[in-house]
C-alpha positions as a printed Julia matrix, in Angstrom:
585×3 Matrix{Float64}:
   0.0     0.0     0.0
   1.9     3.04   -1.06
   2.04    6.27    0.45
  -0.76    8.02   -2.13
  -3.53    5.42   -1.12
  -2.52    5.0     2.38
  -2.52    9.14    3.28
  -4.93   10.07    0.34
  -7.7     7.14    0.32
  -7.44    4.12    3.54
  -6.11    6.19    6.82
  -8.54    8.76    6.44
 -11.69    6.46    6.79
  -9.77    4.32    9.21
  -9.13    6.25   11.72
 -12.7     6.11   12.16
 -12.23    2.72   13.32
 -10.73    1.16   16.54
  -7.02    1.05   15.94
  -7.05   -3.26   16.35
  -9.93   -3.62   13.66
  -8.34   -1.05   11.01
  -4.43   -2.82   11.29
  -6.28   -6.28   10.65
  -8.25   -4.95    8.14
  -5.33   -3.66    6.42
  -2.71   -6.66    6.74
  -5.2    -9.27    6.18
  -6.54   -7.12    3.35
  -3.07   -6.88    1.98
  -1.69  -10.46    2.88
  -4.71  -11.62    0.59
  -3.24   -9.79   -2.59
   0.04  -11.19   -1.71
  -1.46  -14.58   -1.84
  -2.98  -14.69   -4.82
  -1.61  -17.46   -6.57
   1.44  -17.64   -9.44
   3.1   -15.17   -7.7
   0.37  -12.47   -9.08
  -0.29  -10.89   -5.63
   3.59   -9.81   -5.41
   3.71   -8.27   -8.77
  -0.15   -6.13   -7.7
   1.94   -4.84   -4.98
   5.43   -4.45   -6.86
   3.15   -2.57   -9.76
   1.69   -0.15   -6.99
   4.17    0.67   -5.09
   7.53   -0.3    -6.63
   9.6    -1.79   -3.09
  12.66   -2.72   -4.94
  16.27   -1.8    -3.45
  19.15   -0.77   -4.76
  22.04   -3.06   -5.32
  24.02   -0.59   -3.71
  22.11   -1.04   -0.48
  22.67   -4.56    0.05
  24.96   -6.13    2.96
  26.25   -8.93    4.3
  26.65   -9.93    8.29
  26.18  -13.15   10.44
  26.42  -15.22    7.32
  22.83  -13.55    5.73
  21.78  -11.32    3.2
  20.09   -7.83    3.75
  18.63   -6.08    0.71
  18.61   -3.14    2.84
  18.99   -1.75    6.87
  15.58   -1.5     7.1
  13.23   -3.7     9.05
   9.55   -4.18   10.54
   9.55   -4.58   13.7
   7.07   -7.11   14.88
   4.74   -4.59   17.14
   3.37   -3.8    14.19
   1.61   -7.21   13.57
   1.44   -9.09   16.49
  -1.0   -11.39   15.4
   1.17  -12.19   12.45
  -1.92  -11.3     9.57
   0.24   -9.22    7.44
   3.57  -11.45    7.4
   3.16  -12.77    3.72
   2.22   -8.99    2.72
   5.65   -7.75    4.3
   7.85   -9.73    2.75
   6.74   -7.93   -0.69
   7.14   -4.32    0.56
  10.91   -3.4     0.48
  11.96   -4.56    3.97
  15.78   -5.6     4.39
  14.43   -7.75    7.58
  11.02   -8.59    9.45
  10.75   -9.32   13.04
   7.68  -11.6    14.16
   6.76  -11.5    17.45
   6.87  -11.28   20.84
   6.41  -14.98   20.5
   5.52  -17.12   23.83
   5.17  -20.94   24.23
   1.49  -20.36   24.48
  -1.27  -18.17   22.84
  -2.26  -15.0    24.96
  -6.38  -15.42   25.61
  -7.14  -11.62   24.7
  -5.07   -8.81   23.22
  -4.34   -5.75   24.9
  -5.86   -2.93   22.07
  -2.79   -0.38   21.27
  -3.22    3.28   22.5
  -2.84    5.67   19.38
  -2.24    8.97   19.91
  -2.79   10.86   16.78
  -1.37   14.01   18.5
   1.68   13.25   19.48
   2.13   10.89   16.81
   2.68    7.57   19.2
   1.01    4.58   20.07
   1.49    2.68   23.08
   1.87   -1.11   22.91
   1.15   -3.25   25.33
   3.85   -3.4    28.17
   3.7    -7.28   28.62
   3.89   -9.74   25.48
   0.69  -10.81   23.75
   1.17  -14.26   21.25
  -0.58  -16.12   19.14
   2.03  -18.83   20.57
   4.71  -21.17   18.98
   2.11  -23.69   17.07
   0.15  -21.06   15.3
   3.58  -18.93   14.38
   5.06  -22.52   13.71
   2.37  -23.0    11.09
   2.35  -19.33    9.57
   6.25  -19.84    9.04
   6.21  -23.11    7.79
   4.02  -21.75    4.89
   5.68  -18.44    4.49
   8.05  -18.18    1.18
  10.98  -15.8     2.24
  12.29  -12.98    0.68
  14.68  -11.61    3.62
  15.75  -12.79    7.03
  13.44  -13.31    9.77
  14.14  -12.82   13.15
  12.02  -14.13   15.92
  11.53  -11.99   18.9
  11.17  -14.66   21.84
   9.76  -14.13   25.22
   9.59  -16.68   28.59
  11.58  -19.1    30.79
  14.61  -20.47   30.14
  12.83  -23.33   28.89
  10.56  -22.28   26.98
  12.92  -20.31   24.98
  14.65  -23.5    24.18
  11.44  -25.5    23.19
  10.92  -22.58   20.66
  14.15  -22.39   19.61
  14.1   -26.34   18.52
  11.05  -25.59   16.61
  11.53  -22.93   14.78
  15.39  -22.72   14.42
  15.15  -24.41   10.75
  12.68  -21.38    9.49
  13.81  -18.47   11.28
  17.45  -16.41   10.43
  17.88  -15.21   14.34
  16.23  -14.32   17.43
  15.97  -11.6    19.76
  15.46  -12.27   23.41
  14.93  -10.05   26.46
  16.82  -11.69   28.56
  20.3   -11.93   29.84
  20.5   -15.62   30.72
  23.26  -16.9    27.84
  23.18  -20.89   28.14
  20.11  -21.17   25.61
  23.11  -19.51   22.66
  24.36  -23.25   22.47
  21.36  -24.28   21.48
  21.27  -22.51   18.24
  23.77  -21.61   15.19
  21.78  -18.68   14.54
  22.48  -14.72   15.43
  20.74  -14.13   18.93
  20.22  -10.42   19.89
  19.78   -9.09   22.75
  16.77   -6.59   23.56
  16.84   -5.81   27.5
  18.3    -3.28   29.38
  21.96   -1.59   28.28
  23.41   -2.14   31.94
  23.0    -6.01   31.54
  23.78   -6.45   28.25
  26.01   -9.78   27.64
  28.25   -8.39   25.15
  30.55  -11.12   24.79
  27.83  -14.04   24.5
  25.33  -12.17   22.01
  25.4   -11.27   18.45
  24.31   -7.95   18.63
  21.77   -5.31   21.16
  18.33   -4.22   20.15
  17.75   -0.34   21.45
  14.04    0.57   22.02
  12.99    3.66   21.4
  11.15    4.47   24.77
   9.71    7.82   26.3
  12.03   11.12   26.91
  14.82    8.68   25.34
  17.6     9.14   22.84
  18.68    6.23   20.37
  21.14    8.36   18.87
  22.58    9.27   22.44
  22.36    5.12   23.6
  23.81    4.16   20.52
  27.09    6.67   20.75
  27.57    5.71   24.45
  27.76    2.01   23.48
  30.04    2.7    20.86
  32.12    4.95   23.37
  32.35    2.21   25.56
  34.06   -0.56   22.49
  31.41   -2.58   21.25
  31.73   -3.37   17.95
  28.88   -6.06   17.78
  25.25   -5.34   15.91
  23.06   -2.58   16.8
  19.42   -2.59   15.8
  17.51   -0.28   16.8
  13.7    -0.17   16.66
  10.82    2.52   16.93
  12.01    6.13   17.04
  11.63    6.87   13.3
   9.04    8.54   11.7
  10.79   10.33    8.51
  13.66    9.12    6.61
  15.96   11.95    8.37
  15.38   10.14   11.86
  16.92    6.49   10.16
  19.83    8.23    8.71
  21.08   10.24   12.33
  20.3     6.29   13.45
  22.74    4.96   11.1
  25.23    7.79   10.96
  25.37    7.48   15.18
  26.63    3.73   14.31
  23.53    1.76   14.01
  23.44   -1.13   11.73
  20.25   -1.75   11.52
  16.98    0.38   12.15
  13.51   -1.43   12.72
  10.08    0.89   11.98
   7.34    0.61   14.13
   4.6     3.38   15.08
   6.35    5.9    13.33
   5.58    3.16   10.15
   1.66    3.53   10.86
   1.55    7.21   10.63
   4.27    7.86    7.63
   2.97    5.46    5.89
   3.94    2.27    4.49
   6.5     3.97    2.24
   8.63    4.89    4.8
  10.62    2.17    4.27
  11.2     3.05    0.57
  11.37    6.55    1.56
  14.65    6.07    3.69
  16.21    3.45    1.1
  16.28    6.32   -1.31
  17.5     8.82    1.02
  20.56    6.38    1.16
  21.17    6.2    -2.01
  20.74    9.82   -2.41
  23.26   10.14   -0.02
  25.56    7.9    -1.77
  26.08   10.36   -4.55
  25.85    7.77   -8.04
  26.81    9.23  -11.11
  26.08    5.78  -13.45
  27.52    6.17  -16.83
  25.19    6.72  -19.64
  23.02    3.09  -20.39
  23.68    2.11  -23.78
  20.86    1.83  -26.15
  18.58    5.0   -24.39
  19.21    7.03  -27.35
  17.44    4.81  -29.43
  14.36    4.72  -26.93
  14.57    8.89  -27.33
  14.19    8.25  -30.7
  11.5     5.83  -30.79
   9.47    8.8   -28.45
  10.94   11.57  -31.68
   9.58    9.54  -34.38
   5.87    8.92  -32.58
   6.17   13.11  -31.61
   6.74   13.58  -35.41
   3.79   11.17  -36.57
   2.01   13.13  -34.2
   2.51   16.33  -35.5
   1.94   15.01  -39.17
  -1.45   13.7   -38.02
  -2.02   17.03  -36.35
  -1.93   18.77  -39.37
  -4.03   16.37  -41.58
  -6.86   17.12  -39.0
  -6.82   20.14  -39.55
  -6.59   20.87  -43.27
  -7.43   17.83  -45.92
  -8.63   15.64  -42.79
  -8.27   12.73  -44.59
  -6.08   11.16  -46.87
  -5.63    9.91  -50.31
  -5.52    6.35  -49.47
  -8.64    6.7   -47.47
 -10.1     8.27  -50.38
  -9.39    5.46  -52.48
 -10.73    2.83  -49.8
 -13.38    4.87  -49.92
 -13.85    4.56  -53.38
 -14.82    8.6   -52.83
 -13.59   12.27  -52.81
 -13.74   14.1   -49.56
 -15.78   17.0   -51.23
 -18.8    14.35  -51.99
 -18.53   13.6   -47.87
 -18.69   16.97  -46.93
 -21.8    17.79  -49.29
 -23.51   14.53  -47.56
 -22.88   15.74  -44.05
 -20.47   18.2   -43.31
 -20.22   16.61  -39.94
 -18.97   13.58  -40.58
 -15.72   14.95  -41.87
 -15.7    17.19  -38.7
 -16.41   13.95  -36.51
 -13.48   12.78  -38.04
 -11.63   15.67  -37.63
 -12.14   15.87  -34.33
 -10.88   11.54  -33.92
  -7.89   12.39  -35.48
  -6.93   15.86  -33.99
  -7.28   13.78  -30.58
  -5.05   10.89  -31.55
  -2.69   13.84  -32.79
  -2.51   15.08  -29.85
  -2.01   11.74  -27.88
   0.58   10.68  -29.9
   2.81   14.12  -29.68
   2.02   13.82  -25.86
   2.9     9.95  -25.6
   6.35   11.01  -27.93
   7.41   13.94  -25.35
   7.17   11.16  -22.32
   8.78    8.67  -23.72
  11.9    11.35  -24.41
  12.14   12.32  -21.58
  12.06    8.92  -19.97
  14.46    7.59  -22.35
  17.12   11.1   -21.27
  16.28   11.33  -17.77
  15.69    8.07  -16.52
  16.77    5.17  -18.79
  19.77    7.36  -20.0
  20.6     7.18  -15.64
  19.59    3.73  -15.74
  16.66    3.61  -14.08
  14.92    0.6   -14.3
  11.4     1.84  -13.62
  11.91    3.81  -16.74
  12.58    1.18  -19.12
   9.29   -1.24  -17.96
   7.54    1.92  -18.19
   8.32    2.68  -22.0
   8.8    -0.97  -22.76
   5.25   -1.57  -21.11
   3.53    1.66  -22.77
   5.5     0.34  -26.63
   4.18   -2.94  -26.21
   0.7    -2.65  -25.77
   1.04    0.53  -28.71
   2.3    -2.51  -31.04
   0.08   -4.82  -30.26
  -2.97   -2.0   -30.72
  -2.14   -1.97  -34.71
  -4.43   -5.49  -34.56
  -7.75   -2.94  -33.22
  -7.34   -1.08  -36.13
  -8.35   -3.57  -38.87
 -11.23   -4.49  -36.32
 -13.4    -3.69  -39.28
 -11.43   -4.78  -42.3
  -9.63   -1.26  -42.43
  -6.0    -0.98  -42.45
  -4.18    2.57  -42.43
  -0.68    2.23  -44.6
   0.65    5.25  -42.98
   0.13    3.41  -39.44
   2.11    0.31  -40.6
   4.86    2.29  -42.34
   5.23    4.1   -38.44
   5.19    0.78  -37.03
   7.6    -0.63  -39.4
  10.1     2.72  -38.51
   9.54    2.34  -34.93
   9.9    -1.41  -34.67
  13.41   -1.96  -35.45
  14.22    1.58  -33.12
  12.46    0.14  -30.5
  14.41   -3.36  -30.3
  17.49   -2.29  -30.94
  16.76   -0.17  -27.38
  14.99   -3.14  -25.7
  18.25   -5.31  -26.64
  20.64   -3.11  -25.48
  19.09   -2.19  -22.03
  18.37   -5.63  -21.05
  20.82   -5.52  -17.83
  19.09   -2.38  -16.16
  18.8    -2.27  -12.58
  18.77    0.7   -11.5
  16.85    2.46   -8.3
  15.52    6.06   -7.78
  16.58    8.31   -5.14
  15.31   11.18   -3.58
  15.76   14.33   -1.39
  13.13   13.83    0.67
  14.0    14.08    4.54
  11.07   15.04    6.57
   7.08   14.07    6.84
   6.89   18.46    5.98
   4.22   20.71    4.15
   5.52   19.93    0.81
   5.3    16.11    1.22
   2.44   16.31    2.53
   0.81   17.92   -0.37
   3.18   16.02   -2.69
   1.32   12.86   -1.49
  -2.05   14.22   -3.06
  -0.2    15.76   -5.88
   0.8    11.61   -6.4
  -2.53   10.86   -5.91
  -4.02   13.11   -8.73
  -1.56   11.84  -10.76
  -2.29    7.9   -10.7
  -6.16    8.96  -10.83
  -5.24   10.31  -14.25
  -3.29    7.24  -15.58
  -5.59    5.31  -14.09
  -8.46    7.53  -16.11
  -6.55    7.47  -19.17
  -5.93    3.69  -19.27
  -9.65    3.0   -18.77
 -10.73    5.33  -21.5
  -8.54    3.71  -23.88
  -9.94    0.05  -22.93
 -13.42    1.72  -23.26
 -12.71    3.95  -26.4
 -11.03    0.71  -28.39
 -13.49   -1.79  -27.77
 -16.31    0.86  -28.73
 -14.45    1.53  -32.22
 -14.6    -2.44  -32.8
 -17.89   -2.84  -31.94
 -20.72   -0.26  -31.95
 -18.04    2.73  -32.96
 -20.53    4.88  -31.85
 -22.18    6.44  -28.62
 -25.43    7.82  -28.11
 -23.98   11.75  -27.83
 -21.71   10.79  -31.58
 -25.1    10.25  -32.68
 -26.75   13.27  -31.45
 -23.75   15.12  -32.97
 -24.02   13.33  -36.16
 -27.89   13.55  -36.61
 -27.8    10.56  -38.55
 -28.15    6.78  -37.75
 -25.05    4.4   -38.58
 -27.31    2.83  -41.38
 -27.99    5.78  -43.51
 -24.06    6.08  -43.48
 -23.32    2.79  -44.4
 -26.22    3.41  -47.07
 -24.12    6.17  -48.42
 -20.85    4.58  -48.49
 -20.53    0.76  -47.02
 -16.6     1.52  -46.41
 -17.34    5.29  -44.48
 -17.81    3.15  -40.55
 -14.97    0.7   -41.28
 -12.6     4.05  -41.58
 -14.27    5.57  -38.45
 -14.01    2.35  -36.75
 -10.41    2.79  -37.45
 -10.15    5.73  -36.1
 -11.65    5.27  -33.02
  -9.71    2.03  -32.18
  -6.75    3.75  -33.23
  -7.34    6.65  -30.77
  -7.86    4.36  -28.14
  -5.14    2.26  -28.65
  -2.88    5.83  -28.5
  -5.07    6.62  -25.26
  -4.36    3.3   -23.54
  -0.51    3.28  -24.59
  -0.18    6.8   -23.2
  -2.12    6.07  -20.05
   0.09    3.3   -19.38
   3.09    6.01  -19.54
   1.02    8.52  -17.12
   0.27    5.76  -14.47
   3.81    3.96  -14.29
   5.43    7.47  -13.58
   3.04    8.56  -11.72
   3.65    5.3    -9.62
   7.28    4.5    -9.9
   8.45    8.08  -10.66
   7.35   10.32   -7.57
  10.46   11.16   -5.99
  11.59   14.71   -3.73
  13.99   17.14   -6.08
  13.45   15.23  -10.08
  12.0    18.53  -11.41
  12.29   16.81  -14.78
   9.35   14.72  -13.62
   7.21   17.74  -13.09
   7.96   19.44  -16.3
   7.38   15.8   -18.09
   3.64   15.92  -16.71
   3.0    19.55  -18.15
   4.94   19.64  -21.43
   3.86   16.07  -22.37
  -0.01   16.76  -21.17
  -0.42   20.04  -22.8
  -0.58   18.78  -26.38
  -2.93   15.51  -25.77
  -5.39   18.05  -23.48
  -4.84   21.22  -25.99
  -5.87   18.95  -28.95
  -8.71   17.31  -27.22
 -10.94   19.68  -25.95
  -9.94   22.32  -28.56
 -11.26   20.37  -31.77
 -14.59   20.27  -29.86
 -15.57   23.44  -30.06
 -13.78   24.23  -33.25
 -16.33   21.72  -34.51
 -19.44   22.87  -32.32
 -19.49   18.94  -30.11
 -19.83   20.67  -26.93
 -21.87   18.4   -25.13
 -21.27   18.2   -21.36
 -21.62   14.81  -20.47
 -19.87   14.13  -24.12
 -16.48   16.28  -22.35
 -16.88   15.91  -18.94
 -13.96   13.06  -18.35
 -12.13   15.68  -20.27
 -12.91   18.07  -18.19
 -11.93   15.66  -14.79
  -9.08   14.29  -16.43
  -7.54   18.23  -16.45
  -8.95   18.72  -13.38
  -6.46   16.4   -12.1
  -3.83   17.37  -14.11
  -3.98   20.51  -13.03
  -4.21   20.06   -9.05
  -1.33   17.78   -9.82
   0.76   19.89  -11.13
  -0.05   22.58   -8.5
   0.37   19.86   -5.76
   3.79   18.22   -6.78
   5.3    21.82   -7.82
   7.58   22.35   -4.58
   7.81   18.81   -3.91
   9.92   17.76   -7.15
  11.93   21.58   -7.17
  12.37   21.15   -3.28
  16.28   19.79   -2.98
  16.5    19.06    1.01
């Protein structure tokens, strides 16, 4: 669940809930996309929220593998509902727990304090106990180490350790008695009080973030004293600026907790690109983004040549001779059905010089950087363009100039695909702090995806209407003629208009596909090119669209009103998101 839905859709409605029904509701909620079967639930959330870490980020210690220094801790689920969930959402490292030998008979709700931006957990530990964790684990596929936070007697810690030691990467205990380390091969941290800390018998400390107290002060003094073992430290971070004093004081790992419920759930991602911010990468141009610039200059140019056909011989002499017809016997028929086509082809125009500015600056900004994000994005967008040449013949109608594009772009296209195979690359940003200008940056996101999203559905809708019933009730009204008297006059006139309306649709779809992945994937604090990507790419695609309707007198409100949403958002976007991508600390 990414920051945009969390802030600007799910935590305002539940908060209206008790705090123990709305964290179920969301973990089991979100542990039943990531279970959907053939691994689709991981790629919903991947596509939403885009967890991945950099390469740059990962690290080795006690024998394991951390993707990152980031981990849950396991406050945050203690009933264990959101485990298979977690493991998709960026985390180098989950914590389950407080785990006890037996199941505690009722649960203590948390205390949230809006306010002061806290919530109390429960002072004693509350399990669902070692069978029911046993069985959660034992189906749980891993993606990063698990630690097990264990609570009870010296023998019950053992029993637990025998069972869970072969599906568990290390455990944290609260207490100081050291005999049970023989028991296991794994890391054991401790997570009690500083003063009786066994330094020489554990792994590594766990700090808790606790009232009036100071990680970054505990985790200096430690250091002071010589210990060079593992510090984790957990709760106590609420903004990515918080994690990196953590780190920079000498902590290796950090672990979010209620500062995690009222960030957000991209917190995580939030501080795993303030690290690589930090780290300064200046990658060498990726080979084969020049030819993806390319492939976006050649659609720009078809766009502009289709741009000006709408607006001066409207069609074209091949359609003419499909037509078996002159355009000058069309217009004395029914002047507007040359302006209805106008008005499809001004609006593909206008999609395609739109769609051709995005994928440029995609291709120079982020592929060029090596941005992975970027390339999925324009190979995603290209992709479902190709494959949209197939709704154009829906009605036995085939546009040569369409197939000579395709047959320009194809080769362009590969040729980048090929050479940008190896990609990996991860964003960073400049954001810091939960401020003003995140804040509204989070709804300026939001606006955003609601227009990919908008854009994507009204090229599904607009295709499948131009290879089926082409037209709508308002085309109609417009038209002031039935779709029989035109095929009366001319049996190939719908098959062309057909064309054009899949055509448009397939344009629409492609370039909604564009919109939502960047508006997803491409949000981050300080890339102003982002910004000036959504207004110099949207202006042509909203100019041309609305424009060409009242050029041509098609004015009809319900006809224009997704138009008018769809700037609506584009607009508050762009207002919304303007200090957040300038803003460079």
């Amino acid at each position: 669940m990414p920051d945009w839905s969390y802030h600007g859709i799910f935590r305002p409605l539940l908060t209206k809930l008790s705090p123990m029904i709305s964290r179920e509701f969301i973990h089991r909620g979100m542990n039943t996309i990531a279970s959907l079967p053939f691994g689709f639930g991981a790629h919903i959330i991947n596509f939403l929220g885009r967890e991945e870490s950099s390469h740059f980020l990962k690290l080795e210690k006690h024998g394991l593998e951390f993707k990152n220094r980031v981990g849950l801790s396991g406050k945050i689920d203690p009933l264990q509902t959101g485990t298979r969930a977690f493991t998709n959402l960026g985390f180098g490292f989950l914590e389950i727990g407080p785990i006890t030998l037996n199941p505690t008979e009722q649960f203590t709700k948390p205390i949230v304090n809006d306010e002061s931006q806290v919530i109390h957990f429960p002072k004693n530990a509350e399990s669902i106990g070692l069978e029911k964790t046993f069985k959660k684990l034992h189906k749980l596929k891993k993606k990063q180490p698990i630690f097990a936070r264990l609570v009870g007697t010296e023998n019950e810690l053992l029993k637990m350790i025998q069972q869970l030691d072969n599906f568990v990467d290390g455990y944290i205990i609260e207490t100081n008695r050291t005999e049970i380390l023989h028991n296991t091969q794994k890391p054991v941290f401790y997570a009690g009080e500083v003063i009786n800390f066994p330094k020489q018998a554990c792994s590594g400390i766990v700090l808790e973030k606790k009232q009036d107290s100071s990680l970054v002060e505990e985790i200096i003094n430690l250091r002071k004293t010589g210990f060079h073992g593992t510090i984790i430290t957990s709760g106590g971070v609420s903004e990515p600026e918080h994690a990196l004093k953590l780190l920079d004081a000498g902590a290796d790992f950090i672990m979010v907790s209620d500062g995690y419920v009222f960030s957000g759930p991209g917190l995580t991602k939030r501080i795993n690109e303030a690290l690589v911010d930090r780290l300064n990468i200046d990658p060498p141009p990726q080979p084969g983004w020049f030819s993806y610039w390319l492939f976006g200059l050649f659609i720009m140019i078809g766009g502009i040549l289709a741009f000006i056909f709408s607006i001066t011989s409207v069609i074209l002499p091949y359609d003419e001779y499909f037509l078996e017809m002159k355009r000058e016997t069309i217009w004395v028929f029914n002047e507007r059905i040359m302006q209805f086509m106008a008005h499809d082809r001004m609006t593909l125009a206008g999609t395609m010089i739109s769609g051709g500015i995005v994928y440029m600056q995609l291709a120079r900004h982020g592929v060029r950087r090596g941005m992975r994000w970027a390339k999925q994005a324009i190979d995603a967008a290209a992709i479902t363009g190709f494959l949209g040449i197939f709704a154009f013949i829906g009605y036995g109608y085939f546009d040569w100039l369409h197939l000579v594009l395709w047959l320009v772009l194809l080769p362009v296209y590969i040729y980048g695909f090929q050479k940008t195979k190896g990609i990996r690359g991860t964003p960073s940003s400049k954001n810091r702090k939960n401020d003003r200008v995140f804040k509204k940056g989070i709804f300026g996101q939001l606006s955003f995806v609601l227009l990919g999203f908008s854009f994507v559905l009204g090229g599904i809708v607009i295709s499948i209407i131009g290879v089926t019933s082409i037209f709508v009730s308002t085309d109609l009204a417009y038209l002031c003629m039935p779709p029989e008297m035109m095929e009366a006059f001319n049996e190939n006139l719908l098959p062309v208009i057909a064309h054009d309306r899949a055509g448009f649709g397939s344009a629409l779809l492609s370039v909604g596909l564009l919109v939502l992945m960047m508006s997803l994937w491409g949000v981050q604090q300080g890339q102003k090119w982002v910004w000036w990507t959504y207004l110099i790419g949207g202006l042509p695609a909203f100019y041309a669209g609305i424009y060409i309707h009242f050029a041509i007198g098609y004015t009809t409100f319900i006809h224009l009103l997704p138009a008018y949403i769809a700037l609506g958002l584009f607009v508050i976007g762009l207002i919304l998101t303007y200090q957040f991508f300038r803003k460079q600390d």
